[in-house]
mmCIF file of C-alpha atoms and ligand atoms in Angstrom:
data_model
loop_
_atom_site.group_PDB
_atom_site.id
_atom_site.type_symbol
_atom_site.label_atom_id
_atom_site.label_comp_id
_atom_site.label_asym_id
_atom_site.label_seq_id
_atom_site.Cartn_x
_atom_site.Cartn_y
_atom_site.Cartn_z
ATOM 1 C CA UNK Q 1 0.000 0.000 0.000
ATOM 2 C CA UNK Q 2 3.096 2.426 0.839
ATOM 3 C CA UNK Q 3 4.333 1.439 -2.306
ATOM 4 C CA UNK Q 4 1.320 2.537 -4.205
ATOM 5 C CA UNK Q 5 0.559 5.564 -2.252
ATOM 6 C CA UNK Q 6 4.495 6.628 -3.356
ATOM 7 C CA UNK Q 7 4.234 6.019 -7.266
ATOM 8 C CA UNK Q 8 4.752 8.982 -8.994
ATOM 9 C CA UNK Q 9 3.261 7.735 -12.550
ATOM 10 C CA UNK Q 10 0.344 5.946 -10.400
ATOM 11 C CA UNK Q 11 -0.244 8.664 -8.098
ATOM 12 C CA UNK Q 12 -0.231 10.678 -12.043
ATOM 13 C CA UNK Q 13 -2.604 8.703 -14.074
ATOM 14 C CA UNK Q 14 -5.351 8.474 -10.855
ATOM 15 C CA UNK Q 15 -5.772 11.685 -10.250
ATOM 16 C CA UNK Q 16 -5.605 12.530 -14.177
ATOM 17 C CA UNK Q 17 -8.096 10.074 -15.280
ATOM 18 C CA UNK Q 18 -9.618 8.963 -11.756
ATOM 19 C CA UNK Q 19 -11.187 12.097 -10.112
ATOM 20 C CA UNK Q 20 -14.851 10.817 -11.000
ATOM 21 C CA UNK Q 21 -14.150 7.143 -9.416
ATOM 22 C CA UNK Q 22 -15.491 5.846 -6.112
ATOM 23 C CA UNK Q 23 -12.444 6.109 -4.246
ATOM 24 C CA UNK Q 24 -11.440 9.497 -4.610
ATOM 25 C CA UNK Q 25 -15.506 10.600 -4.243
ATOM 26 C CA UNK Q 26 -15.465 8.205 -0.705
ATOM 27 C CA UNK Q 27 -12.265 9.899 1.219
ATOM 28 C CA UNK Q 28 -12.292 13.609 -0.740
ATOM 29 C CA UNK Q 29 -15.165 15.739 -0.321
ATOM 30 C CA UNK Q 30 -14.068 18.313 -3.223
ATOM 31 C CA UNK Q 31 -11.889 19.295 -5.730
ATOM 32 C CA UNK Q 32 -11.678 22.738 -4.636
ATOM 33 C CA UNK Q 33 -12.737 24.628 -1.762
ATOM 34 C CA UNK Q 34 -16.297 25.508 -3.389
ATOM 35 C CA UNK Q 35 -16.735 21.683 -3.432
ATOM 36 C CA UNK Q 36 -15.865 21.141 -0.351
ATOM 37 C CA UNK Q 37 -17.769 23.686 1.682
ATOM 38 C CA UNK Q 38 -21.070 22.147 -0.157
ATOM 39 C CA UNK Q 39 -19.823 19.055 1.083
ATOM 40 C CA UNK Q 40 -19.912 20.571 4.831
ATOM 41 C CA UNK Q 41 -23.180 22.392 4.319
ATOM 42 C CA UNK Q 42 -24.635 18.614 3.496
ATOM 43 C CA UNK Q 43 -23.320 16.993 6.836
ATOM 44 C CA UNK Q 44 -23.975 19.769 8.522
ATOM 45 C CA UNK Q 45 -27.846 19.732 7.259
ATOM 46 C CA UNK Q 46 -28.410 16.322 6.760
ATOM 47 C CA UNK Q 47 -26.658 15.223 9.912
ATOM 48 C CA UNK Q 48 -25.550 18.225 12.337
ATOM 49 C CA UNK Q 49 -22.148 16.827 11.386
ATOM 50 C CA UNK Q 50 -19.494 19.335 11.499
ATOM 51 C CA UNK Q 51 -16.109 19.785 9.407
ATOM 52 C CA UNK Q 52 -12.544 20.714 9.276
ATOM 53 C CA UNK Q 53 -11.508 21.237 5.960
ATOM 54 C CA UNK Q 54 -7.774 20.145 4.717
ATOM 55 C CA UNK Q 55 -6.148 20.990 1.371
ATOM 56 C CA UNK Q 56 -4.600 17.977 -0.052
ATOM 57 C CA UNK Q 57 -0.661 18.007 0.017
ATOM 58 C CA UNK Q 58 2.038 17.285 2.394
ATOM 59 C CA UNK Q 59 5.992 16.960 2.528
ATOM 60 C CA UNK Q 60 5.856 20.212 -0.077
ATOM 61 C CA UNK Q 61 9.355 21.875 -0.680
ATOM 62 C CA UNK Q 62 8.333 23.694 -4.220
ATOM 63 C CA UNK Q 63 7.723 27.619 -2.542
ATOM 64 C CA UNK Q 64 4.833 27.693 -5.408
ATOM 65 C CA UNK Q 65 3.261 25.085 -4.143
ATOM 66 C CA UNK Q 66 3.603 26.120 -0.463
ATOM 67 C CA UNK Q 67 2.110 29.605 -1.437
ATOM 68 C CA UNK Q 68 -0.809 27.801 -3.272
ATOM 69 C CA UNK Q 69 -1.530 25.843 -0.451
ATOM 70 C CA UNK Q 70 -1.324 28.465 2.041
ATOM 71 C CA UNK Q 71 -3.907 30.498 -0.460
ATOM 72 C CA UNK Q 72 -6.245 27.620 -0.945
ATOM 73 C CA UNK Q 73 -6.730 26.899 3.118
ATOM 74 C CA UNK Q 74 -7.325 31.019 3.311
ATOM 75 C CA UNK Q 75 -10.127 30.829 0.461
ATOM 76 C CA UNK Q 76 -11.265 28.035 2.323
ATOM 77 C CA UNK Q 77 -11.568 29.218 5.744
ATOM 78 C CA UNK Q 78 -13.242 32.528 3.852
ATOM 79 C CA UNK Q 79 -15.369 30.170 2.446
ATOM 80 C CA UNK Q 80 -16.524 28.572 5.348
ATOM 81 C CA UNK Q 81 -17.179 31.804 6.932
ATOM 82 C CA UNK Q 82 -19.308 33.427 3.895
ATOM 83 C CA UNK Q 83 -21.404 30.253 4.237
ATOM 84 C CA UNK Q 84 -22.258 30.811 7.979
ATOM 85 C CA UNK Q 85 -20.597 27.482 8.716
ATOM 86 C CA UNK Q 86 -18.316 26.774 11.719
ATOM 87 C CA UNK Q 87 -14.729 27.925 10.190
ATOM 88 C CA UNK Q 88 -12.421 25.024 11.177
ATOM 89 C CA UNK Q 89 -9.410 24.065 8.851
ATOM 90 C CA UNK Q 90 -6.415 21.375 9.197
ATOM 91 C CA UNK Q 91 -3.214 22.070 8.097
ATOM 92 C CA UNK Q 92 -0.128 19.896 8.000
ATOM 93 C CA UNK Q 93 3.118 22.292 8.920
ATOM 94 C CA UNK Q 94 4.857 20.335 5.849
ATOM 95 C CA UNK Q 95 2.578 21.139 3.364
ATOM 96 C CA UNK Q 96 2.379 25.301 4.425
ATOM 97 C CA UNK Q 97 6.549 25.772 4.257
ATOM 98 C CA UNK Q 98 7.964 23.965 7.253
ATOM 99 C CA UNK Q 99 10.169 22.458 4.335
ATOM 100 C CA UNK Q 100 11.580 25.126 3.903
ATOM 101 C CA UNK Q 101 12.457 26.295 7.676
ATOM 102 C CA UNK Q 102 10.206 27.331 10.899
ATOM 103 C CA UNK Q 103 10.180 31.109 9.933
ATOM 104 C CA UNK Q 104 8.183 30.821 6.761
ATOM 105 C CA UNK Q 105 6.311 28.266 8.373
ATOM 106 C CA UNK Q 106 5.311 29.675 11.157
ATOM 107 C CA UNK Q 107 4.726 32.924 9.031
ATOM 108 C CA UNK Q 108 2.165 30.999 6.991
ATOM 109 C CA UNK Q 109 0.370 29.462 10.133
ATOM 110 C CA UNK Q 110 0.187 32.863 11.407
ATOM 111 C CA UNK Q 111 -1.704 34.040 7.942
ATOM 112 C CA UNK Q 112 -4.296 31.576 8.357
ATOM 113 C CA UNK Q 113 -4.846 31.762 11.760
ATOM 114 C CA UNK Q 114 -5.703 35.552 11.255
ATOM 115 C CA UNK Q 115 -8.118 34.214 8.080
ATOM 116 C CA UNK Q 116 -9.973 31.873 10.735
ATOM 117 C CA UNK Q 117 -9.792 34.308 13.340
ATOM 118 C CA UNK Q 118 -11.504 37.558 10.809
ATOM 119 C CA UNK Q 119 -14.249 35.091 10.245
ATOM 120 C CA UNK Q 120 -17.707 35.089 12.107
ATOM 121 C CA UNK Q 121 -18.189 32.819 15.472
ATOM 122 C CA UNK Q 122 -20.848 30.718 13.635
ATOM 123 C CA UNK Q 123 -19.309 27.699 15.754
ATOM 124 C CA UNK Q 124 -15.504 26.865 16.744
ATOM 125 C CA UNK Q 125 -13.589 28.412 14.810
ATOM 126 C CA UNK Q 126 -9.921 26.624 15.107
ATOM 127 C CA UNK Q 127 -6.736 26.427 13.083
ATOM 128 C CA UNK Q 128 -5.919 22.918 13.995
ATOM 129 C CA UNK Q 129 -2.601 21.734 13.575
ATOM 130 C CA UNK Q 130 -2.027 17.988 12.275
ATOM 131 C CA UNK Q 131 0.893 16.593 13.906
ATOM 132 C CA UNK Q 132 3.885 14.863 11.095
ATOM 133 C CA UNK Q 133 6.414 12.199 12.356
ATOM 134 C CA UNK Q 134 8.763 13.052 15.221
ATOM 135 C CA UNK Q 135 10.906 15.803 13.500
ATOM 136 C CA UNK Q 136 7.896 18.120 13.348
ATOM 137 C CA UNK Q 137 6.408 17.585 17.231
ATOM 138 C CA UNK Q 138 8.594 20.262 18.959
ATOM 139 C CA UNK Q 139 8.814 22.857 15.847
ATOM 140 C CA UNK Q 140 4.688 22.061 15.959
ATOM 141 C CA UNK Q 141 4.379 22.388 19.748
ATOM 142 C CA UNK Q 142 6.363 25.326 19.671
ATOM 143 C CA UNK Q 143 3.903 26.583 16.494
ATOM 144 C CA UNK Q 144 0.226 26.011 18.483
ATOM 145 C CA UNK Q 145 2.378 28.220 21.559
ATOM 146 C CA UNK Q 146 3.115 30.836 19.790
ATOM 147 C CA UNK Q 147 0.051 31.432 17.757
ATOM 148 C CA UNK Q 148 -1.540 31.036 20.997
ATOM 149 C CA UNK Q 149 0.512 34.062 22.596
ATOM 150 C CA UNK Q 150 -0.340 35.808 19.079
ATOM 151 C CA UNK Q 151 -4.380 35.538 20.573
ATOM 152 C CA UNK Q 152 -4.930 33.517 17.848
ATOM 153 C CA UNK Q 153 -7.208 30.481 17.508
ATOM 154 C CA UNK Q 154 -4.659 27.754 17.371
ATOM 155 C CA UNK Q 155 -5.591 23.507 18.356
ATOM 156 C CA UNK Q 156 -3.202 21.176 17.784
ATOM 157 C CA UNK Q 157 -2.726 17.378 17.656
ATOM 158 C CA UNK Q 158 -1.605 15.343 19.683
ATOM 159 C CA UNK Q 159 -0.479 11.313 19.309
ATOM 160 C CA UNK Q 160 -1.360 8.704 22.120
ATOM 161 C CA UNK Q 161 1.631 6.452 20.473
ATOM 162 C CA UNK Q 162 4.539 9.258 21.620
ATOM 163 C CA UNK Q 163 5.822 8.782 25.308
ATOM 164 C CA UNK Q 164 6.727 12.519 25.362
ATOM 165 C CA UNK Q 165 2.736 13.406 24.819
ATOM 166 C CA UNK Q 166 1.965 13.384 28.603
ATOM 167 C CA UNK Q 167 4.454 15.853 29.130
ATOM 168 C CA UNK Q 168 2.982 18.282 26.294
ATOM 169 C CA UNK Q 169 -0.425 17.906 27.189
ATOM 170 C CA UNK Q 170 0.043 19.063 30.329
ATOM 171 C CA UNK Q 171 0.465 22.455 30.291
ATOM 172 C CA UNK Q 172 -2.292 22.986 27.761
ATOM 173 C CA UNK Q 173 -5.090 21.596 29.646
ATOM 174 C CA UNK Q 174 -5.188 24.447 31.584
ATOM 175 C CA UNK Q 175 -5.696 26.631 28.806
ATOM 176 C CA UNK Q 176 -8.447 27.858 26.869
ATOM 177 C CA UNK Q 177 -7.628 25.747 23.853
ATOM 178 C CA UNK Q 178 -8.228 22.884 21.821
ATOM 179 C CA UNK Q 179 -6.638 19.800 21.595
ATOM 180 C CA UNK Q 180 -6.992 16.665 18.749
ATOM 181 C CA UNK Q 181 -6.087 13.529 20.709
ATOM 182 C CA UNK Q 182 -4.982 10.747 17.805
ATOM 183 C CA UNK Q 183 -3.442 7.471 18.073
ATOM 184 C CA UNK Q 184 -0.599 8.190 15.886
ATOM 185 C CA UNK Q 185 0.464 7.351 12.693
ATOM 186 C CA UNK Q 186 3.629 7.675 12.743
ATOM 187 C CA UNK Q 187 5.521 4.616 14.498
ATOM 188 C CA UNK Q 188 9.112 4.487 15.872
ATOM 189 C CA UNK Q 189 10.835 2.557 18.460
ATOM 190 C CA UNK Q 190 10.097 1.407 21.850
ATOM 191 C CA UNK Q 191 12.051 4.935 23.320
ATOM 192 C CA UNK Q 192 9.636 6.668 21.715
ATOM 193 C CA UNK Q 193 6.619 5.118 21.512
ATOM 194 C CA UNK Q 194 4.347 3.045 23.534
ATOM 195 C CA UNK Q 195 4.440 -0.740 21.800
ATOM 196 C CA UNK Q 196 1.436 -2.083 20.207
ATOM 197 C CA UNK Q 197 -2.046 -1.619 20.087
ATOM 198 C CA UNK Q 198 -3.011 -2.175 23.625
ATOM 199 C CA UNK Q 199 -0.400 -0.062 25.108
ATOM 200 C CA UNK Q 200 -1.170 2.759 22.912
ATOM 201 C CA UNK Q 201 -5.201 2.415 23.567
ATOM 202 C CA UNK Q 202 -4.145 2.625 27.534
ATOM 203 C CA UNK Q 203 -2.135 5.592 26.839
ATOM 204 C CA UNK Q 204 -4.512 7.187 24.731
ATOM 205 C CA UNK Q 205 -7.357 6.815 27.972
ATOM 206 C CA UNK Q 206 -5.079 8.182 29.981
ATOM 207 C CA UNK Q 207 -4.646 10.660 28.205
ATOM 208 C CA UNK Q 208 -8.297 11.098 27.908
ATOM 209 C CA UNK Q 209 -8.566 11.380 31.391
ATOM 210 C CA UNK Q 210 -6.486 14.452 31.648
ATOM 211 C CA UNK Q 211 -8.402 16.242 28.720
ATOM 212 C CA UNK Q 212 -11.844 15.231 30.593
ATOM 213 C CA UNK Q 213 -10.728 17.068 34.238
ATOM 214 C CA UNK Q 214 -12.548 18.945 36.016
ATOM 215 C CA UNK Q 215 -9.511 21.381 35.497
ATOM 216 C CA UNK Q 216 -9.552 21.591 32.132
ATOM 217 C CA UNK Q 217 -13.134 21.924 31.996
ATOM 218 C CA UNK Q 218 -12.722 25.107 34.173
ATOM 219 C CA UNK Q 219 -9.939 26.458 31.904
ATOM 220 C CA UNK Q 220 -12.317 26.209 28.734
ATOM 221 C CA UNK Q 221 -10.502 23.711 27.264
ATOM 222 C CA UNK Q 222 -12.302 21.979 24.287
ATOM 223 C CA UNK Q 223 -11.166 18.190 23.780
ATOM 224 C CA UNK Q 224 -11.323 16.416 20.510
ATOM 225 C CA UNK Q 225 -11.032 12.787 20.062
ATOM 226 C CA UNK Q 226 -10.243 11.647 17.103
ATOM 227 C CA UNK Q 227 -10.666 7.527 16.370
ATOM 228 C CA UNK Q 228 -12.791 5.428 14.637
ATOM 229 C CA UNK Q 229 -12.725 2.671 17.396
ATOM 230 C CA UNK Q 230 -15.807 2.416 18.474
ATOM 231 C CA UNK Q 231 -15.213 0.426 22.122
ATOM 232 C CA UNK Q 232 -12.699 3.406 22.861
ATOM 233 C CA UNK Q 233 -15.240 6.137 21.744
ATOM 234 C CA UNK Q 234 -17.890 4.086 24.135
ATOM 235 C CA UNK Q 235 -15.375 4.440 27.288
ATOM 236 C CA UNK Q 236 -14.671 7.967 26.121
ATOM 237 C CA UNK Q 237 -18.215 9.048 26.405
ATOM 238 C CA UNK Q 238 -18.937 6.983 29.675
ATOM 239 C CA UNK Q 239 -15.847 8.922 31.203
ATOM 240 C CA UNK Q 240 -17.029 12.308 29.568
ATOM 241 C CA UNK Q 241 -20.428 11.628 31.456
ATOM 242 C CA UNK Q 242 -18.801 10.793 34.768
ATOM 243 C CA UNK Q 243 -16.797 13.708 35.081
ATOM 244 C CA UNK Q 244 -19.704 16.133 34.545
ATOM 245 C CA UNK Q 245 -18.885 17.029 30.842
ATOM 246 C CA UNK Q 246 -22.015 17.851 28.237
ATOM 247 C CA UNK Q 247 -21.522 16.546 25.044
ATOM 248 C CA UNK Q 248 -21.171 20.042 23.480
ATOM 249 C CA UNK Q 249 -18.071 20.446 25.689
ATOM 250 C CA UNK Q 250 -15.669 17.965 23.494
ATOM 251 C CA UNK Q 251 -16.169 16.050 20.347
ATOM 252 C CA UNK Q 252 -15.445 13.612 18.545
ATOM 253 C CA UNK Q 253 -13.422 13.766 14.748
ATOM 254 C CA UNK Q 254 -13.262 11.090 11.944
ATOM 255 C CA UNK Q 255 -12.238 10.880 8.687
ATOM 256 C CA UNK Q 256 -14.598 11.404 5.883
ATOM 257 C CA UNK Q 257 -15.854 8.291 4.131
ATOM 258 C CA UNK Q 258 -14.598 6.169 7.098
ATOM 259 C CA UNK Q 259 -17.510 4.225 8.755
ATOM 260 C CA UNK Q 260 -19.879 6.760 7.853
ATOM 261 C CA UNK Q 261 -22.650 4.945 9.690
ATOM 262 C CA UNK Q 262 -20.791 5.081 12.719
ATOM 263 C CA UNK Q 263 -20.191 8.695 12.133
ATOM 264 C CA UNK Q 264 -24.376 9.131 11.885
ATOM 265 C CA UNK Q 265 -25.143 6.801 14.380
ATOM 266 C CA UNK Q 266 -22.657 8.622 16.860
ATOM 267 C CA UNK Q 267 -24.182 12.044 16.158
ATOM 268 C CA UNK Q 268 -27.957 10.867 16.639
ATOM 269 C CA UNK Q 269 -26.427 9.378 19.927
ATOM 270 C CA UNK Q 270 -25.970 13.107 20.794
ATOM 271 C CA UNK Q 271 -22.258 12.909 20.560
ATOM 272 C CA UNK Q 272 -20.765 16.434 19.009
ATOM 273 C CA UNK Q 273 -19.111 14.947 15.442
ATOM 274 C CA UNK Q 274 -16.613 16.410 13.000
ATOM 275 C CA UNK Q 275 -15.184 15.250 9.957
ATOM 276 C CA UNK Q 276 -12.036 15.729 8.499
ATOM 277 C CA UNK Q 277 -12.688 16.509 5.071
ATOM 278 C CA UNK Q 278 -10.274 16.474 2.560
ATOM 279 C CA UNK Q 279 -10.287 18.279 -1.088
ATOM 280 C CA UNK Q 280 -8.073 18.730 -4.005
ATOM 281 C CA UNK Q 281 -6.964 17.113 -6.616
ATOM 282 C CA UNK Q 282 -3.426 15.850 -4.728
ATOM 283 C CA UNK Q 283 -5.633 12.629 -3.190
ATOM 284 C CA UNK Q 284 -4.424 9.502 -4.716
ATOM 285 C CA UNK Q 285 -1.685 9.444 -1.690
ATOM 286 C CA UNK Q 286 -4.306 10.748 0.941
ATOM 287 C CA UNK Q 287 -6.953 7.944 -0.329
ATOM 288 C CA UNK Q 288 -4.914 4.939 -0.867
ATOM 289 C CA UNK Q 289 -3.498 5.241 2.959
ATOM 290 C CA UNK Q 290 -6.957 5.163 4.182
ATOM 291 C CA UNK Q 291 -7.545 1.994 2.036
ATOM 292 C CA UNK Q 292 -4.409 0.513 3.720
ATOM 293 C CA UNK Q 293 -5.928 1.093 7.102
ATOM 294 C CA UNK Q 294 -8.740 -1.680 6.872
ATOM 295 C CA UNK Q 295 -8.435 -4.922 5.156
ATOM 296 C CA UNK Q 296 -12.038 -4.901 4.262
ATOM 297 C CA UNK Q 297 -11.065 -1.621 2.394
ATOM 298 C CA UNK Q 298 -9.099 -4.040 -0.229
ATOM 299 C CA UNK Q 299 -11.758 -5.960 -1.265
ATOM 300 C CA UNK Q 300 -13.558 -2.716 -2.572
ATOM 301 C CA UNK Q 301 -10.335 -1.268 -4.094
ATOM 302 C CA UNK Q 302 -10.709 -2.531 -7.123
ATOM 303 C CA UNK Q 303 -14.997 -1.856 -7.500
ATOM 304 C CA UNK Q 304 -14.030 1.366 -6.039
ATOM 305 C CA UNK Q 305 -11.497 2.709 -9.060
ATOM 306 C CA UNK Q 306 -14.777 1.586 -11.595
ATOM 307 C CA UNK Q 307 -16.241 4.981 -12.714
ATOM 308 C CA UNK Q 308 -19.483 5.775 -11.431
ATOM 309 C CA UNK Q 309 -21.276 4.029 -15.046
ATOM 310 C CA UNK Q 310 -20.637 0.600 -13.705
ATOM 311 C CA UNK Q 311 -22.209 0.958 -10.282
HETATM 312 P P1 FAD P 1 -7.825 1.790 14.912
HETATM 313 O O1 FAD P 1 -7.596 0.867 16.047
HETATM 314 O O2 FAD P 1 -6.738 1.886 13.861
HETATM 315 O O3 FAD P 1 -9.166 1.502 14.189
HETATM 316 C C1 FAD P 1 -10.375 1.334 14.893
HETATM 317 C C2 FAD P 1 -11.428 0.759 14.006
HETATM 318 O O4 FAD P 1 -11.688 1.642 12.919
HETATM 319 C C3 FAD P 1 -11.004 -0.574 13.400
HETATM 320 O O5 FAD P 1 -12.146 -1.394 13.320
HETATM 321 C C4 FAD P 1 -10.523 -0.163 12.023
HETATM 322 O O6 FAD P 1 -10.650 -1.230 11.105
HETATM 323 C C5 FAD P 1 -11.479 0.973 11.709
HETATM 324 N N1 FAD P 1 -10.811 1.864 10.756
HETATM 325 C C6 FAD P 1 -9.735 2.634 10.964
HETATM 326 N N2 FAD P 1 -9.386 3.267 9.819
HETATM 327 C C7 FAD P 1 -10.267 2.832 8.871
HETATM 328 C C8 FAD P 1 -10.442 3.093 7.466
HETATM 329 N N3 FAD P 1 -9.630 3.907 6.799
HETATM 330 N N4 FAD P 1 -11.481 2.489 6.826
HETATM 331 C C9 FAD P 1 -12.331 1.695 7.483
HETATM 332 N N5 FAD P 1 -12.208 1.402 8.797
HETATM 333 C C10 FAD P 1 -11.189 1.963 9.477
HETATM 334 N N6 FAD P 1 -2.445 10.744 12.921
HETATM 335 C C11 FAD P 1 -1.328 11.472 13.118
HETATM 336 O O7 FAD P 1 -0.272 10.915 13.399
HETATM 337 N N7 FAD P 1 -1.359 12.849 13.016
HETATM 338 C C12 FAD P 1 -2.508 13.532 12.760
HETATM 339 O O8 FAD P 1 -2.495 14.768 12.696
HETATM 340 C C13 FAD P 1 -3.714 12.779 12.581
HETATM 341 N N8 FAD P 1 -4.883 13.400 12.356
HETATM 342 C C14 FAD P 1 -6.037 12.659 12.352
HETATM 343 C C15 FAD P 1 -7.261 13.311 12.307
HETATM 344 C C16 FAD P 1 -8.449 12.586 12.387
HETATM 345 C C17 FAD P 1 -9.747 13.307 12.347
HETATM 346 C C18 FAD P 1 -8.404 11.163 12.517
HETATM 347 C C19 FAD P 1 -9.661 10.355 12.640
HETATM 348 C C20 FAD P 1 -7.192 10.514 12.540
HETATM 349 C C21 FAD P 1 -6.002 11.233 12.458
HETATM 350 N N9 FAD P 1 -4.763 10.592 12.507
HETATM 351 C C22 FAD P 1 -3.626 11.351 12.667
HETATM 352 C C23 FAD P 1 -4.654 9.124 12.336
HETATM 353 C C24 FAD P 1 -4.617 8.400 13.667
HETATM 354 O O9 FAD P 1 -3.392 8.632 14.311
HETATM 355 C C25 FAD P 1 -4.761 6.871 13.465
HETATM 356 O O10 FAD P 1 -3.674 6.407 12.686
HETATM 357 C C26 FAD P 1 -6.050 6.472 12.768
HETATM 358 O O11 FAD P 1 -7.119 7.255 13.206
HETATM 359 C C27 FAD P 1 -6.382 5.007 13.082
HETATM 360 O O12 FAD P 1 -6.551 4.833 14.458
HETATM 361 P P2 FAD P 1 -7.993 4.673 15.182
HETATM 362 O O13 FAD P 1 -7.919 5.435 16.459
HETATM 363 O O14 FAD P 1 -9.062 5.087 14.267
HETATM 364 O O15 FAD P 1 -8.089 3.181 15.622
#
């Protein structure tokens, strides 16, 4: 799956000739931002489902491509505000010029921040910050800190997997600020990470607990959990209820096109939902990863690349 998520003259000839199959319409919810803010005004009225929308693109060292992605997350979040939706976008520091070095970077955060931030409070308005492989945690901690002392409306993520995460969640969750609570998906070894599945699920309640304090709930902090497993989400809710918490006080976020039904079925539960909603026309990477994540995702690979005509 790495291997086709990598090729160049795959990744080429998908998006060229593939933008109208299955797979890309399951995991992408536009091609530009117009596309993808009518995809959010659908959740949002068909299902009270919110969004977080993410320009396609990551690991980006090409300034031109940096600047287009910095310009495309600013139309978006402009966008989303025009609309009278909630203006939440994703960004990954790689793909807005952290390539390149922290100052333009952190310049480029700083521009969008100020984009979500001029935009009406028609919900939670966030910049959230995805969080890249090891390299990027302290240049991205050190990011969501300073657009923070900016007054800006800065989240970040977090990932359950990292030993180090305790330590940086910590100070935050007395803050009035929002943090993304993820797994991980970015492994390395055992000095870094907790090992295997069960380890990282305990960590990741632990964690949990922390963001579901009574402190944090007196600071205004705003806790997002972002998983698609279901018995976790179930222990998460039973702990938000324990400690007092309403379920407009933390959410949860899940990729879009993963377990939809889940998504819906959480939502009429009560539970606060967001999607992560992807758009652009970079997605063969993006969309072949989230196939790799499920097994049962291989089996429709190959229905899913049919064009719509066969279905
Ligand atoms: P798992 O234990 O992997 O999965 C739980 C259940 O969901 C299983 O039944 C599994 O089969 C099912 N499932 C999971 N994925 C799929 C899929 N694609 N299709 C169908 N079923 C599936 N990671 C980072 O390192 N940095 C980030 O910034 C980041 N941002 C994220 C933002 C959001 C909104 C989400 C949902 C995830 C993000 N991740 C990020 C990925 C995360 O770290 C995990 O790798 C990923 O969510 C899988 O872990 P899980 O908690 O869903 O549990």
């Amino acid at each position: 799956m790495i291997a086709l998520a990598r090729s160049e003259r795959l990744k080429q000839t998908m998006q060229r000739f593939g933008s109208t199959t299955r797979l890309a319409r399951r995991f992408v919810g536009g091609d530009g931002a117009e596309g993808a803010v009518r995809t959010a005004r659908r959740l949002r009225d068909e299902f009270g489902i919110t969004a977080s929308l993410f320009y396609l693109g990551e690991y980006i060292g090409d300034p031109v491509a940096v600047e287009q992605n910095v310009e495309m997350t600013i139309a978006a979040a402009e966008r989303l505000g025009a609309e009278g939706l909630d203006t939440h976008v994703s960004i990954d520091p790689t793909a807005i010029g952290y390539m390149a070095g922290e100052e333009l970077g952190s310049r480029n955060a700083e521009r969008i921040a100020q984009a979500v931030a001029r935009q009406a409070p028609n919900g939670r308005n966030y910049l959230m910050l995805d969080m890249e492989d090891l390299a990027l945690v302290e240049p991205t901690v050190r990011l969501h800190r300073q657009l923070l002392a900016a007054g800006l409306p800065a989240a970040v993520t977090l990932q359950a997997r990292l030993r180090r995460t305790e330590h940086d969640l910590r100070s935050l969750v007395s803050r009035a600020t929002s943090v993304r609570l993820v797994k991980g998906a970015f492994p390395r070894g055992p000095s870094d990470d907790h090992q295997g599945s069960r380890a990282i699920t305990q960590n990741y309640l632990a964690l949990a607990r922390r963001m579901l304090s009574a402190e944090a709930r007196e600071a205004g902090f705003y806790p997002v959990f972002a998983t698609h497993d279901d018995a976790l989400a179930r222990e998460l809710v039973d702990l938000a209820q324990a400690n007092g918490w309403r379920p407009d006080q933390y959410e949860f976020e899940l990729l879009y096109g993963v377990r939809p039904g889940w998504q819906q079925q959480l939502r009429a539960q009560g539970q606060a939902v967001r999607v992560y909603l992807p758009f652009g026309t970079d997605w063969w990477p993006y969309a072949i990863r989230r196939v790799g994540e499920n097994p049962r995702n291989l089996l429709l690979l190959g229905r899913a690349l049919m064009p719509r005509a066969r279905s």
